[in-house]
CSV table of C-alpha atoms and ligand atoms in Angstrom, one decimal:
chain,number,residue,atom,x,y,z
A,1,UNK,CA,-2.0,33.6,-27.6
A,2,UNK,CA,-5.1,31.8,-25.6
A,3,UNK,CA,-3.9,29.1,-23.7
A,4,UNK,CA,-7.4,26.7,-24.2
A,5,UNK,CA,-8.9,25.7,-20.9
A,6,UNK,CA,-10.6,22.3,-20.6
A,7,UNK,CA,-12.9,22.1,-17.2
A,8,UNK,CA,-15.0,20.0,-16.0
A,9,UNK,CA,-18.7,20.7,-14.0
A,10,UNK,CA,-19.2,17.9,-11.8
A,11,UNK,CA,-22.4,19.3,-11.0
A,12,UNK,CA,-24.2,17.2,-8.2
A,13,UNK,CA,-22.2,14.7,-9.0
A,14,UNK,CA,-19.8,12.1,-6.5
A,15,UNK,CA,-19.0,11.0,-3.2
A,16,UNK,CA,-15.6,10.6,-1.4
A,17,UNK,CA,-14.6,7.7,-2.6
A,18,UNK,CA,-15.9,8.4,-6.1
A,19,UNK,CA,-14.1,11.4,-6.4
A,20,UNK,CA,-10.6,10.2,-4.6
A,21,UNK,CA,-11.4,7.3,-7.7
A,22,UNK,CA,-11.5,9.9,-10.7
A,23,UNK,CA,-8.8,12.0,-9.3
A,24,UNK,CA,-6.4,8.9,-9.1
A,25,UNK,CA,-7.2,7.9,-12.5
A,26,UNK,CA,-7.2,11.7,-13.8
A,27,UNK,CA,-3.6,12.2,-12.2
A,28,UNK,CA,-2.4,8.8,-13.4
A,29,UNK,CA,-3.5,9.3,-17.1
A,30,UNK,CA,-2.6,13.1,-16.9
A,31,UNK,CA,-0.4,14.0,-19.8
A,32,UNK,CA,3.4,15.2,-19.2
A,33,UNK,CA,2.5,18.5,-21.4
A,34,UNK,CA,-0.9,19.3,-21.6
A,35,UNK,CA,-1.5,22.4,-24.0
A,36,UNK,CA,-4.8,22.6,-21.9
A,37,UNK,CA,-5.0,24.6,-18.9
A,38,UNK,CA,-7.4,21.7,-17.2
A,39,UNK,CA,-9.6,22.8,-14.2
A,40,UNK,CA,-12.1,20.9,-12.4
A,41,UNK,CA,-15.7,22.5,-10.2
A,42,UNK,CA,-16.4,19.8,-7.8
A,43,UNK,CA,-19.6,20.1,-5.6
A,44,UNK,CA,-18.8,22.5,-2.7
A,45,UNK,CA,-18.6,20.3,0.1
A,46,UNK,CA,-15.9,18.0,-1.8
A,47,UNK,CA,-13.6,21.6,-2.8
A,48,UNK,CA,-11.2,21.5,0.0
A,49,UNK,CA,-10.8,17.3,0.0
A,50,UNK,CA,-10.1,17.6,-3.9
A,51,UNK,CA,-8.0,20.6,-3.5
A,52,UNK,CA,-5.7,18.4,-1.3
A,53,UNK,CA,-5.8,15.3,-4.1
A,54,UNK,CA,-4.8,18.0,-6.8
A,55,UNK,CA,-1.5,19.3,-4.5
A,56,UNK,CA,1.5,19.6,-6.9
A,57,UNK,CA,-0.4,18.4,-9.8
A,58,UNK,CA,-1.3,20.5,-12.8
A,59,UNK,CA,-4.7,20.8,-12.4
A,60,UNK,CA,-7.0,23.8,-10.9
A,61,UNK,CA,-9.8,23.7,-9.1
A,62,UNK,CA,-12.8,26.0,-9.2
A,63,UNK,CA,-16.1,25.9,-8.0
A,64,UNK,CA,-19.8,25.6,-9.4
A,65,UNK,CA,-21.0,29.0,-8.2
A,66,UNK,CA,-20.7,31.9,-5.7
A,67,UNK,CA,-22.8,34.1,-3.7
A,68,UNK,CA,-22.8,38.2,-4.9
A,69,UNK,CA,-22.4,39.2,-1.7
A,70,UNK,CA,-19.2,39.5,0.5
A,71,UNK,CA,-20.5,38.3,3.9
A,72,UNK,CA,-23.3,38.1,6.2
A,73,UNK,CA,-26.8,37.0,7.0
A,74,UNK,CA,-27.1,34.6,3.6
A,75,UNK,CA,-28.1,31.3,4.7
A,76,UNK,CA,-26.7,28.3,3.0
A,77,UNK,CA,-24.6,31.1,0.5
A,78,UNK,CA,-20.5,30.8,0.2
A,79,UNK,CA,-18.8,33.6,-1.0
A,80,UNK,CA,-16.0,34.3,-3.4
A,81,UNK,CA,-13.8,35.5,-0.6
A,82,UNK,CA,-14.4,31.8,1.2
A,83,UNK,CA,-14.3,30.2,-2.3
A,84,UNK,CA,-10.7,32.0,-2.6
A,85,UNK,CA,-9.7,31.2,1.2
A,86,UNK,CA,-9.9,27.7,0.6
A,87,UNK,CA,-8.0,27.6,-3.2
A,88,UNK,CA,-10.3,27.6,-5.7
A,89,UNK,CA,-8.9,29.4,-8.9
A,90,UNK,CA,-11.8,29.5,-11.1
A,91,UNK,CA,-15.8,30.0,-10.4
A,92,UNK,CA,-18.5,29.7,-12.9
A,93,UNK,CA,-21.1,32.2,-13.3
A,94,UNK,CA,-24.7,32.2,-14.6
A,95,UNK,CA,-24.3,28.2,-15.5
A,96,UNK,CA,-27.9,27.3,-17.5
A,97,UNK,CA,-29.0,25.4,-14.6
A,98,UNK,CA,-28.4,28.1,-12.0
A,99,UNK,CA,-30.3,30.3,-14.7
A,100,UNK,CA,-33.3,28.1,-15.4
A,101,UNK,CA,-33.7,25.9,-12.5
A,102,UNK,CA,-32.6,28.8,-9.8
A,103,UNK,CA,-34.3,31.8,-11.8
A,104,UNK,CA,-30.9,33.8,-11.3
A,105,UNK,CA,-31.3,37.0,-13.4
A,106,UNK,CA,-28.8,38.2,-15.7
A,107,UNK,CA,-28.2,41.2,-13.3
A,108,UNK,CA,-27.5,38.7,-10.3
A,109,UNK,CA,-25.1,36.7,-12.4
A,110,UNK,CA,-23.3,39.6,-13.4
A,111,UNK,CA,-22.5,40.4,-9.8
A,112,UNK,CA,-21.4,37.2,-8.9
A,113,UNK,CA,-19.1,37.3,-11.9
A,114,UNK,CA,-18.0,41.0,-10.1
A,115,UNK,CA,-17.7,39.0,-6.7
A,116,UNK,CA,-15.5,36.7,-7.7
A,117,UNK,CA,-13.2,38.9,-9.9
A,118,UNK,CA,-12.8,41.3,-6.8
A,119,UNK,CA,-11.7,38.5,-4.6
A,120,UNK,CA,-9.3,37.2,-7.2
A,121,UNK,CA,-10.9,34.6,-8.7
A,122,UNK,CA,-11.5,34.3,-12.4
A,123,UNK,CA,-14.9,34.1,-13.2
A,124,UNK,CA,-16.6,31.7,-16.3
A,125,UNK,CA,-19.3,33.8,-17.7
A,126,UNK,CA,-22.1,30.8,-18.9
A,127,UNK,CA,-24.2,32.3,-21.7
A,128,UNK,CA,-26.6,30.3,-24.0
A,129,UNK,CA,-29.6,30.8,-25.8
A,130,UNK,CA,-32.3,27.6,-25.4
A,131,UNK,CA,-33.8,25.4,-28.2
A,132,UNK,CA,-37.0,28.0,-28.5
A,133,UNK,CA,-34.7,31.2,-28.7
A,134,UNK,CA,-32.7,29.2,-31.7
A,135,UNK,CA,-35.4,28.3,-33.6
A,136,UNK,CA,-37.3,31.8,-33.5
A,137,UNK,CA,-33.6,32.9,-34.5
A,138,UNK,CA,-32.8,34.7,-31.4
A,139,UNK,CA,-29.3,33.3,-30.5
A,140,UNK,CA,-27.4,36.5,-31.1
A,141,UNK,CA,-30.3,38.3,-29.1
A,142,UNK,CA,-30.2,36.2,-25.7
A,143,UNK,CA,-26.6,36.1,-26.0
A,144,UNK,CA,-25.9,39.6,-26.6
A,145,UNK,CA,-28.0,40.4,-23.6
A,146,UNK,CA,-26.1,38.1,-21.5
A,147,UNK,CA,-23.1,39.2,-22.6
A,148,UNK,CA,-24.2,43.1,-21.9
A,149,UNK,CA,-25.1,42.9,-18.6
A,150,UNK,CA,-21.7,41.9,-17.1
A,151,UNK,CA,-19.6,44.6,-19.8
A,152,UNK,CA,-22.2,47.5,-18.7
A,153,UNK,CA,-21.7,46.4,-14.7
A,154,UNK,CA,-17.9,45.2,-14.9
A,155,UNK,CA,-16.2,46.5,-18.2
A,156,UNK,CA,-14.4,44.8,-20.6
A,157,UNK,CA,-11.3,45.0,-18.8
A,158,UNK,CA,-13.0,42.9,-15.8
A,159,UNK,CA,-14.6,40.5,-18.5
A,160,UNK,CA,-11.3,40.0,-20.1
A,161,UNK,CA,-10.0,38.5,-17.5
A,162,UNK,CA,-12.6,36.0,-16.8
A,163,UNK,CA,-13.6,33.5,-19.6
A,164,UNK,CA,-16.9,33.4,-21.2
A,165,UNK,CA,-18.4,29.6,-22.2
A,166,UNK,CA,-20.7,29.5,-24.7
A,167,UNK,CA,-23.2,26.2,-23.5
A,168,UNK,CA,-26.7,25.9,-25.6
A,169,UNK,CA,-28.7,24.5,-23.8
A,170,UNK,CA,-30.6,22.6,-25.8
A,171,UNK,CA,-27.1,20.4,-26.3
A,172,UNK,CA,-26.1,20.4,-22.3
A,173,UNK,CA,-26.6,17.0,-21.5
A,174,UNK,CA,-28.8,15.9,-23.7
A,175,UNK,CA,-26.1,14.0,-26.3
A,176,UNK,CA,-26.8,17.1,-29.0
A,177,UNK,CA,-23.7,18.4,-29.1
A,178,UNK,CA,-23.6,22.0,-31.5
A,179,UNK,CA,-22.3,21.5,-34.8
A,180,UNK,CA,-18.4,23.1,-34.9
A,181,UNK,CA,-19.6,25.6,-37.4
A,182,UNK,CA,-22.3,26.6,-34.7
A,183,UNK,CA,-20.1,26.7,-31.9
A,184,UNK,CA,-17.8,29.0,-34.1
A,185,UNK,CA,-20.7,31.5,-35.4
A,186,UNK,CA,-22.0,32.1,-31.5
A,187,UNK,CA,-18.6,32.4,-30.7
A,188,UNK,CA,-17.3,35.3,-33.3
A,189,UNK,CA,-20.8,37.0,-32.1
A,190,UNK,CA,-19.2,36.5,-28.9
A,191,UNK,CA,-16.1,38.0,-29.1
A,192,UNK,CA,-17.3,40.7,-31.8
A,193,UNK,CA,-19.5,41.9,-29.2
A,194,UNK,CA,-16.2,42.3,-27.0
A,195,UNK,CA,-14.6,43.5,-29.7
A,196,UNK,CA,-16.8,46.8,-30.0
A,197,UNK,CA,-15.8,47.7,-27.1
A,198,UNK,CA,-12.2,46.3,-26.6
A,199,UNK,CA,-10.3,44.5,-29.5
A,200,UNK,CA,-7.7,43.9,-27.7
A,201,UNK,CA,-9.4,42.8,-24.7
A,202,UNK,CA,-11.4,40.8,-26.9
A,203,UNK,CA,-8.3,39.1,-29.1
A,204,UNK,CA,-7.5,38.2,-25.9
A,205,UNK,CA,-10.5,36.8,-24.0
A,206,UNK,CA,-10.7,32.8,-23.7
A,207,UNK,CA,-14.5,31.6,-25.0
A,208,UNK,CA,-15.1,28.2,-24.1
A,209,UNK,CA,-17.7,25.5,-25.4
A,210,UNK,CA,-19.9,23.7,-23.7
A,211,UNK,CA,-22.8,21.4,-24.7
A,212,UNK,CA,-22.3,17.2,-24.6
A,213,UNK,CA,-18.3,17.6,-25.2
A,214,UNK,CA,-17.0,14.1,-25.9
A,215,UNK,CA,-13.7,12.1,-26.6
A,216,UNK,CA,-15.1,11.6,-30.3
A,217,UNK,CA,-16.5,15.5,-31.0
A,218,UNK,CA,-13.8,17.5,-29.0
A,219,UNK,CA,-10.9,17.9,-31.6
A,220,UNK,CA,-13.5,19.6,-34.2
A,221,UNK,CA,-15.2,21.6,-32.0
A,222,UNK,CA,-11.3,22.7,-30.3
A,223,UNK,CA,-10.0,23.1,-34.4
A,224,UNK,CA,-12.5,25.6,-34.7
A,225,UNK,CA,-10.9,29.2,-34.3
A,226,UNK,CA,-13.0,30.9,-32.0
A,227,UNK,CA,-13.1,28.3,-29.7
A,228,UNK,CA,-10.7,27.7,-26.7
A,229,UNK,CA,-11.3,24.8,-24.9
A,230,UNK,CA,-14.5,23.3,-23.5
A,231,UNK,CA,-16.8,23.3,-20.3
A,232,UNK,CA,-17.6,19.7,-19.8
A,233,UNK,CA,-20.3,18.1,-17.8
A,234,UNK,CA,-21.1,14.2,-18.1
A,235,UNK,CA,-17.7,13.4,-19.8
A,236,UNK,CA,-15.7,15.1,-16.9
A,237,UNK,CA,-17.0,11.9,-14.6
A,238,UNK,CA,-15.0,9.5,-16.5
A,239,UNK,CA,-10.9,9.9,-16.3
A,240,UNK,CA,-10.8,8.3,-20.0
A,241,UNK,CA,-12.9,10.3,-21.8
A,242,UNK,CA,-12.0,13.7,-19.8
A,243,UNK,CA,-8.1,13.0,-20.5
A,244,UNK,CA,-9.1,12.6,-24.0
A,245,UNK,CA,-10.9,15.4,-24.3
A,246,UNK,CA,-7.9,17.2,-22.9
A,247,UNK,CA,-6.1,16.2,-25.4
A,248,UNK,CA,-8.0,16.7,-28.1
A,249,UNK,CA,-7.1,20.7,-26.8
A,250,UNK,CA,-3.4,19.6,-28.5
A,251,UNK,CA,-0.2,19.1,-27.3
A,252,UNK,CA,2.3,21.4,-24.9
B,301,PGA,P1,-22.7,18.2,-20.6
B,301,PGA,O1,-22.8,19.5,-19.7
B,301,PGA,O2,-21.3,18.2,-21.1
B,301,PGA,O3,-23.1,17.1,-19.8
B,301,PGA,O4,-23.6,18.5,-21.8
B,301,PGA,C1,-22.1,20.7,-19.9
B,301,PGA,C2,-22.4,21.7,-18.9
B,301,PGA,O5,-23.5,21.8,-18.4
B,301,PGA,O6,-21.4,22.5,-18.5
């Protein structure tokens, strides 16, 4: 059974108050059985004052990305150990904008999603193919590679126990959400690619969506077998539509 994860990226998103605001109005609205496990990735600097909103409540926090390395002379890095320290449960890896804004290389991500899974954290693997790569029909190419470079440095053991999200990202925040049917075929590529290695592991292994998730698209993209939740961006900033989107991952 996998337990569907709905978690929001706040990206470079919020303040103080605006966060204390969607917190309040998360936690009020927040279902009595959510089948959901519901996580949220504030900006850093706002982990440890959301941590202490989210005390006692249902909700997990993780954070937007981690350094590879443990410690040391990395200016303006935090580590997974630090990210651990202070509560976080959950890290994402190799998010599209760390990819293509940042230039982080598939090897790099791959260590950070190593980093964070030796420190105890459990590590969202972001994979996605962009709008060129799709239309030159190069999906399962980009994704494959993506998906190789953490199985050939970790395992599938270590993968396994992280969750891969599957984010185009020709749909991440631009309103162009995938079609259910595409988020399903990248996702069986997904886990089949597990699979030869590890079926179990890979029967196993929650595979998010992620791509302009919304109250009104959630429950088809969620109904979709393959799929176990979603990785939300914009719609995680407003309490209504988040909640909704939590439900949409069914009942407790
Ligand atoms: P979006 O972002 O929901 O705003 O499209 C998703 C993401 O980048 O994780």
């Amino acid at each position: 059974m996998r337990r569907p994860i709905v978690a929001g990226n706040w990206k470079m998103h919020g303040s103080r108050g605006e966060n204390a605001r969607l917190i309040e109005d998360i936690l009020g609205g927040y279902p009595a059985h959510a089948g959901a496990e519901c996580v949220v990735c504030p900006p850093f600097v706002y982990l440890q004052e959301v941590r202490r909103m989210l005390r006692d409540s249902p909700i997990a926090l993780g954070a937007q990305d981690t350094c590879a390395e443990a410690h040391g002379a990395f200016t303006g890095e935090v580590s997974a150990g630090m990210l651990k320290d202070i509560g976080c449960k959950y890290v994402l890896a190799g998010h599209s904008e760390r990819r293509l804004i940042y230039r982080e290389s598939d090897q790099l991500i791959a260590r950070k999603f190593a980093a964070a899974h030796a420190k105890g954290l459990v590590p969202v693997l972001c994979v996605g193919e962009q709008l060129s790569d799709r239309e030159a029909s190069r999906t399962e190419e980009v994704i494959g590679r993506q998906l190789d470079v953490v199985l050939e440095l970790c395992g599938p053991e270590v993968l396994g126990q992280g969750v891969v999200a599957y984010e185009p990202v020709w749909a991440i925040g631009t309103g162009r959400n995938a079609t259910p049917q595409q988020a399903q075929d990248v996702h069986a590529f997904i886990r089949a690619r597990i699979a030869a290695r590890d079926a179990r592991i890979a029967a196993d292994t929650r595979i998010l969506y992620g791509g302009s998730v919304k109250a009104g698209n959630a429950a088809e993209l969620f109904a979709m077998p393959d799929v176990d939740g979603g990785l939300i961006g914009g719609a995680s900033l407003k309490a209504d539509e988040f909640l909704a989107i939590l439900a949409a991952a069914g009942p407790g």
